[in-house]
Short mmCIF file of C-alpha atoms in Angstrom, two decimals:
data_model
loop_
_atom_site.label_atom_id
_atom_site.label_comp_id
_atom_site.label_asym_id
_atom_site.label_seq_id
_atom_site.Cartn_x
_atom_site.Cartn_y
_atom_site.Cartn_z
CA MET A 1 36.57 -51.78 -27.64
CA PRO A 2 38.30 -50.33 -24.92
CA GLN A 3 39.14 -46.88 -23.74
CA LEU A 4 42.17 -45.87 -24.37
CA GLN A 5 44.79 -43.93 -22.87
CA SER A 6 44.32 -40.09 -24.63
CA THR A 7 47.50 -39.23 -22.77
CA LEU A 8 51.00 -39.86 -21.95
CA GLY A 9 53.39 -37.02 -19.81
CA ASP A 10 53.44 -34.02 -22.18
CA PHE A 11 52.09 -36.29 -25.12
CA SER A 12 48.82 -36.35 -26.87
CA VAL A 13 48.29 -39.91 -27.78
CA LEU A 14 47.22 -40.11 -31.82
CA PRO A 15 46.01 -43.42 -32.84
CA ILE A 16 45.49 -44.21 -36.50
CA SER A 17 43.77 -47.28 -37.73
CA VAL A 18 46.47 -49.23 -40.36
CA PRO A 19 44.48 -50.90 -43.05
CA GLY A 20 45.34 -55.14 -43.61
CA VAL A 21 47.66 -56.32 -46.09
CA PRO A 22 47.67 -59.55 -48.39
CA ALA A 23 50.45 -61.02 -46.08
CA TYR A 24 48.16 -59.34 -43.24
CA PRO A 25 44.40 -58.68 -43.89
CA LYS A 26 43.72 -57.84 -40.44
CA SER A 27 43.93 -54.01 -39.45
CA THR A 28 44.96 -52.93 -36.37
CA VAL A 29 45.86 -49.55 -34.59
CA HIS A 30 49.22 -47.51 -34.32
CA HIS A 31 50.13 -44.70 -31.67
CA LEU A 32 51.20 -41.55 -32.47
CA TYR A 33 52.75 -39.67 -29.70
CA VAL A 34 52.41 -36.09 -30.75
CA ARG A 35 53.22 -32.82 -28.38
CA LYS A 36 54.24 -29.09 -29.04
CA ASN A 37 58.49 -28.67 -30.29
CA THR A 38 60.59 -27.63 -27.52
CA PRO A 39 63.81 -27.72 -28.48
CA LYS A 40 66.73 -27.17 -26.80
CA ILE A 41 68.13 -24.74 -29.33
CA PRO A 42 64.93 -22.12 -30.42
CA THR A 43 63.95 -21.75 -33.42
CA PRO A 44 61.93 -19.43 -35.07
CA ASP A 45 59.61 -22.37 -36.37
CA ASP A 46 59.08 -23.88 -32.80
CA ASP A 47 55.06 -22.17 -32.14
CA ARG A 48 54.13 -23.69 -35.58
CA SER A 49 55.74 -26.94 -34.75
CA LEU A 50 54.98 -30.69 -33.72
CA PHE A 51 57.39 -32.94 -32.40
CA LEU A 52 56.02 -36.70 -33.11
CA THR A 53 57.60 -39.93 -32.02
CA ASN A 54 56.76 -43.38 -32.84
CA VAL A 55 55.98 -42.91 -36.33
CA PRO A 56 55.10 -45.38 -38.31
CA VAL A 57 58.53 -47.51 -39.87
CA ASP A 58 57.29 -47.21 -43.60
CA SER A 59 56.23 -43.23 -43.28
CA THR A 60 56.79 -41.14 -46.14
CA HIS A 61 56.22 -37.38 -46.36
CA LEU A 62 53.22 -37.92 -48.30
CA HIS A 63 52.21 -40.48 -45.80
CA ILE A 64 52.02 -37.48 -42.44
CA ARG A 65 51.10 -35.10 -45.21
CA SER A 66 47.95 -37.25 -45.30
CA LEU A 67 47.42 -38.10 -42.00
CA PHE A 68 47.79 -34.04 -40.80
CA THR A 69 45.31 -33.07 -43.56
CA SER A 70 42.84 -35.83 -42.48
CA LEU A 71 43.02 -34.00 -39.05
CA VAL A 72 42.59 -30.13 -40.08
CA GLY A 73 42.26 -30.45 -43.85
CA ALA A 74 44.32 -28.90 -46.57
CA GLY A 75 46.54 -25.96 -46.05
CA ARG A 76 48.00 -26.22 -43.35
CA PHE A 77 50.90 -28.73 -43.33
CA GLU A 78 54.26 -27.70 -44.42
CA SER A 79 57.28 -29.80 -44.26
CA VAL A 80 58.35 -32.83 -42.33
CA THR A 81 61.52 -33.45 -41.65
CA PHE A 82 62.12 -37.67 -39.70
CA GLU A 83 64.95 -38.23 -37.47
CA ASP A 84 67.73 -39.23 -39.83
CA GLU A 85 67.02 -36.53 -41.33
CA ARG A 86 68.19 -34.36 -39.08
CA LYS A 87 72.24 -33.22 -38.80
CA PRO A 88 73.00 -31.98 -35.72
CA SER A 89 75.03 -28.69 -35.77
CA SER A 90 78.18 -29.80 -34.91
CA GLN A 91 77.67 -32.00 -38.20
CA ALA A 92 76.11 -30.02 -40.31
CA LEU A 93 78.89 -27.03 -40.08
CA ALA A 94 80.77 -29.91 -40.40
CA ASP A 95 79.88 -30.57 -43.49
CA LEU A 96 79.80 -27.28 -45.31
CA LEU A 97 81.87 -26.48 -47.86
CA PRO A 98 85.01 -24.52 -48.13
CA ALA A 99 82.98 -21.66 -50.07
CA GLN A 100 80.20 -21.87 -47.45
CA ALA A 101 82.45 -21.77 -44.33
CA VAL A 102 83.97 -18.53 -45.43
CA ARG A 103 80.55 -17.22 -46.14
CA LEU A 104 78.82 -17.96 -42.65
CA ALA A 105 82.12 -16.96 -40.80
CA THR A 106 82.52 -13.92 -42.99
CA HIS A 107 78.53 -13.29 -42.96
CA ALA A 108 78.94 -13.10 -46.91
CA LYS A 109 75.83 -10.30 -47.85
CA LYS A 110 75.78 -11.77 -51.70
CA ARG A 111 72.39 -13.99 -50.70
CA LYS A 112 71.18 -14.64 -53.68
CA ARG A 113 74.75 -15.75 -55.60
CA ALA A 114 75.46 -17.83 -52.25
CA ASP A 115 72.25 -19.59 -52.81
CA ASP A 116 72.87 -19.64 -56.48
CA GLU A 117 76.31 -21.61 -55.53
CA ASP A 118 74.50 -23.36 -52.95
CA ALA A 119 71.99 -24.85 -55.06
CA GLU A 120 74.62 -26.00 -57.99
CA HIS A 121 76.82 -27.27 -55.55
CA ALA A 122 74.00 -29.24 -54.63
CA ARG A 123 73.10 -30.58 -58.37
CA GLU A 124 76.81 -31.07 -58.70
CA GLU A 125 76.87 -33.89 -55.57
CA GLU A 126 73.17 -35.40 -56.69
CA LEU A 127 75.04 -35.96 -60.06
CA ALA A 128 77.45 -37.89 -57.84
CA ARG A 129 75.61 -39.74 -55.83
CA LEU A 130 75.31 -43.52 -56.88
CA PRO A 131 72.22 -44.51 -58.35
CA PRO A 132 69.67 -45.44 -55.18
CA THR A 133 68.83 -48.99 -54.46
CA TRP A 134 65.77 -48.85 -52.66
CA ASN A 135 63.05 -47.42 -53.71
CA ARG A 136 61.78 -46.00 -50.75
CA PRO A 137 63.22 -46.03 -46.90
CA LEU A 138 62.13 -47.10 -43.84
CA ARG A 139 61.97 -45.49 -40.34
CA LYS A 140 63.33 -46.67 -37.71
CA ALA A 141 61.26 -48.70 -35.17
CA GLY A 142 60.18 -46.22 -32.29
CA GLY A 143 61.41 -43.43 -34.63
CA THR A 144 60.77 -39.35 -34.46
CA ALA A 145 60.19 -36.28 -36.64
CA VAL A 146 59.21 -32.80 -37.15
CA VAL A 147 56.12 -31.65 -38.81
CA VAL A 148 55.60 -27.77 -39.56
CA LEU A 149 52.75 -26.35 -39.83
CA ALA A 150 51.43 -22.77 -41.34
CA ASP A 151 50.73 -21.56 -38.03
CA GLU A 152 50.26 -21.69 -34.16
CA LYS A 153 46.79 -22.30 -34.65
CA SER A 154 47.29 -25.21 -36.52
CA VAL A 155 49.19 -26.51 -33.70
CA GLU A 156 45.65 -26.17 -31.64
CA ARG A 157 43.85 -27.34 -33.74
CA VAL A 158 45.49 -30.90 -34.31
CA LEU A 159 45.66 -31.17 -30.73
CA LYS A 160 42.07 -30.92 -30.53
CA SER A 161 41.50 -32.89 -33.55
CA VAL A 162 43.94 -36.00 -31.35
CA ALA A 163 41.91 -35.55 -28.50
CA LYS A 164 38.54 -35.51 -30.68
CA ALA A 165 39.59 -38.93 -32.39
CA ASN A 166 39.97 -40.69 -29.00
CA LYS A 167 36.86 -38.79 -27.23
CA THR A 168 34.90 -40.74 -30.68
CA GLY A 169 37.04 -43.51 -31.48
CA LYS A 170 36.85 -42.44 -35.70
CA TYR A 171 40.42 -42.63 -36.00
CA PRO A 172 42.91 -41.71 -39.21
CA VAL A 173 43.13 -44.32 -41.99
CA TRP A 174 47.32 -44.30 -42.50
CA GLY A 175 48.13 -44.07 -45.87
CA GLU A 176 44.36 -43.23 -46.95
CA GLY A 177 44.15 -41.15 -50.19
CA LEU A 178 47.74 -42.45 -51.47
CA PRO A 179 48.54 -43.36 -54.80
CA ALA A 180 49.37 -47.62 -54.92
CA GLN A 181 52.89 -47.08 -56.10
CA SER A 182 54.04 -44.77 -52.84
CA THR A 183 52.68 -47.76 -50.48
CA ILE A 184 53.90 -50.33 -52.42
CA LEU A 185 55.86 -52.78 -50.26
CA GLY A 186 56.46 -56.53 -49.51
CA ALA A 187 57.81 -58.83 -52.11
CA LYS A 188 57.28 -56.05 -55.18
CA TRP A 189 59.41 -54.15 -52.85
CA LEU A 190 62.22 -56.22 -52.51
CA LYS A 191 62.11 -56.83 -56.12
CA ALA A 192 62.82 -53.47 -57.24
CA HIS A 193 65.70 -53.49 -54.33
CA ILE A 194 67.40 -56.95 -56.01
CA ARG A 195 66.85 -55.21 -59.84
CA LEU A 196 67.99 -51.68 -58.59
CA ASN A 197 71.57 -53.41 -57.39
CA PHE A 198 72.52 -53.65 -60.34
CA PRO A 199 72.00 -50.31 -62.04
CA ASP A 200 73.68 -49.86 -65.74
CA THR A 201 77.08 -49.16 -66.19
CA ASP A 202 76.63 -45.64 -67.78
CA LEU A 203 74.87 -44.58 -65.05
CA VAL A 204 77.72 -45.90 -62.76
CA GLU A 205 80.30 -44.73 -64.81
CA ALA A 206 78.85 -40.81 -65.14
CA ALA A 207 78.76 -40.74 -61.17
CA VAL A 208 82.28 -41.92 -60.17
CA ASN A 209 83.45 -39.47 -63.28
CA GLN A 210 81.35 -36.46 -61.56
CA PHE A 211 82.42 -37.87 -57.89
CA PHE A 212 86.08 -37.50 -58.93
CA THR A 213 85.21 -33.83 -60.45
CA VAL A 214 83.79 -32.90 -57.72
CA TYR A 215 86.43 -34.07 -55.20
CA ASN A 216 89.14 -31.95 -57.62
CA ASN A 217 87.22 -28.60 -57.28
CA ARG A 218 86.66 -29.12 -53.34
CA GLU A 219 90.33 -29.95 -53.68
CA LYS A 220 90.53 -26.32 -55.12
CA GLU A 221 88.45 -24.69 -52.98
CA ALA A 222 90.07 -25.56 -50.52
CA ALA A 223 93.82 -24.93 -51.15
CA GLU A 224 92.45 -21.18 -52.27
CA LEU A 225 90.97 -21.55 -48.76
CA ALA A 226 93.94 -21.99 -47.10
CA LYS A 227 95.93 -19.40 -48.94
CA ARG A 228 93.16 -16.62 -48.31
CA LEU A 229 93.68 -17.77 -44.74
CA ARG A 230 97.30 -17.88 -44.50
CA ASN A 231 98.42 -13.79 -44.02
CA GLU A 232 95.14 -13.97 -41.46
CA PRO A 233 95.99 -12.95 -38.17
CA ASP A 234 94.82 -15.61 -35.24
CA GLU A 235 93.22 -14.22 -32.33
CA ASP A 236 96.04 -12.89 -30.44
CA GLY A 237 97.44 -10.88 -33.75
CA PHE A 238 99.50 -12.83 -34.91
CA VAL A 239 100.21 -13.95 -38.45
CA THR A 240 101.83 -17.12 -38.84
CA VAL A 241 104.30 -17.78 -41.64
CA THR A 242 104.18 -20.43 -44.08
CA SER A 243 106.64 -21.34 -46.79
CA GLY A 244 105.96 -20.50 -50.40
CA GLY A 245 106.38 -23.44 -53.65
CA GLY A 246 107.27 -26.38 -53.45
CA ARG A 247 104.88 -28.16 -50.59
CA THR A 248 103.49 -32.11 -51.67
CA ALA A 249 99.96 -32.55 -51.99
CA PRO A 250 99.76 -34.00 -48.32
CA ALA A 251 100.70 -30.71 -46.68
CA LYS A 252 98.41 -28.74 -48.70
CA ARG A 253 95.91 -30.74 -48.04
CA ALA A 254 96.19 -30.51 -44.33
CA GLN A 255 96.69 -26.75 -44.34
CA ALA A 256 93.56 -26.28 -46.24
CA GLU A 257 91.87 -29.22 -43.85
CA GLU A 258 93.65 -26.73 -40.93
CA ALA A 259 92.10 -23.59 -42.38
CA ARG A 260 88.59 -25.23 -42.43
CA ARG A 261 88.63 -25.86 -39.42
CA LYS A 262 89.15 -22.84 -38.11
CA MET A 263 86.57 -21.40 -39.75
CA LEU A 264 83.98 -23.70 -39.04
CA GLU A 265 85.05 -22.88 -35.45
CA LYS A 266 84.79 -19.32 -35.95
CA ALA A 267 81.09 -20.12 -37.55
CA GLU A 268 80.21 -21.99 -34.57
CA LYS A 269 80.99 -20.00 -32.13
CA LYS A 270 79.08 -16.98 -33.56
CA ARG A 271 76.11 -19.27 -34.12
CA GLU A 272 76.31 -20.37 -30.10
CA GLU A 273 76.24 -16.47 -29.78
CA LEU A 274 73.02 -16.12 -32.10
CA SER A 275 72.04 -18.64 -30.02
CA ASN A 276 72.62 -17.20 -26.66
CA PHE A 277 70.84 -13.81 -28.15
CA TYR A 278 68.26 -15.86 -29.06
CA ARG A 279 67.82 -17.39 -25.40
CA PHE A 280 68.40 -13.82 -24.03
CA GLN A 281 65.48 -12.08 -25.82
CA LEU A 282 62.90 -15.09 -25.15
CA ARG A 283 63.88 -14.55 -21.22
CA GLU A 284 63.73 -10.70 -21.35
CA ARG A 285 60.38 -10.37 -22.78
CA LYS A 286 58.86 -12.92 -20.44
CA LYS A 287 60.61 -10.78 -17.42
CA GLU A 288 58.52 -7.68 -19.40
CA GLU A 289 55.23 -9.66 -19.36
CA GLU A 290 55.80 -10.91 -16.12
CA ALA A 291 56.28 -7.07 -14.88
CA GLU A 292 53.31 -5.62 -17.06
CA LEU A 293 51.03 -8.18 -15.05
CA VAL A 294 52.49 -7.55 -11.84
CA LYS A 295 51.75 -3.67 -12.92
CA ARG A 296 48.01 -4.30 -13.52
CA PHE A 297 47.52 -6.56 -10.82
CA GLU A 298 49.13 -3.33 -8.59
CA GLU A 299 46.87 -1.25 -9.64
CA ASP A 300 43.84 -3.17 -9.65
CA ARG A 301 44.16 -3.86 -5.86
CA ARG A 302 44.97 0.00 -5.97
CA ARG A 303 41.90 0.67 -7.06
CA VAL A 304 39.85 -1.75 -4.89
CA ASP A 305 41.03 -0.33 -2.02
CA ALA A 306 39.96 2.97 -3.38
CA MET A 307 36.81 2.09 -3.72
CA ARG A 308 36.01 0.03 -0.04
CA GLU A 309 37.78 3.21 1.33
CA LYS A 310 35.16 5.58 0.03
CA ARG A 311 32.54 3.10 0.42
CA GLY A 312 33.45 3.23 4.51
CA LYS A 313 33.11 6.81 4.42
CA PHE A 314 29.72 7.07 3.15
CA ARG A 315 26.81 7.43 5.11
CA PRO A 316 23.52 7.76 4.18
CA GLU A 317 21.20 10.70 5.56
CA SER A 318 18.78 9.31 8.09
#
């Protein structure tokens, strides 16, 4: 077997052995590219996370967990987030519910209650979704993912294991040890998709009813948010005076959306301030480390100069 390239730029190349399937009974090698995660906006988990690209299209959370377990052993893998599961911060803020926007903008301190409310909202939205039509998702070709490990030492161990795999030619096997149900694709997968396209009418009816319940609750929350912010001063200290009753539904909705937009803008501004402060802390820490290194260097240099001067003054007795 020809020697494969073990690195590509900042990436370490991890060859993965992909077993054959009935439709193509020959094994092949897939190349996964791995490096330390260095996002534009730093996060507390960056030191213990890895960035992957060219993830296999049939990747699942179980596949990635199994892969990293084969590299560094059990207990070091924490989570994986695929490209299609990540949202930009602006989109994540736009998806906030009115009550969440209020908490984010005002930094509400009742954390447990807020978490319970978010969990309840998530449960309601889950019930309002139509039944899925695919029992297993496929990833975009050449897609990316971020893996979070137990600690920074685990990251180094993964990179060493990748280098060792390239050196020895013993590649991890894709999907090894996983239950057969989690690896089903091909004809069975397509048949399941056709079957799931025709769900039970009771399930569909329940999901639709729950959707309208959630929608009405969100409309109510948005109206309450608009009412709450109606007399709140703007950045210039002015209060916008609005008319009393008699509004039409579209007007209420527009006002609620405007109030929600203002809340999200405030939240985004505070998030950027926190992010900038975090960058500032990193820069200051690096400056302090550099200053400490310079200080130690100067002390060592003075110590060496003193030793040389002392050595020059020494005269042995004749």
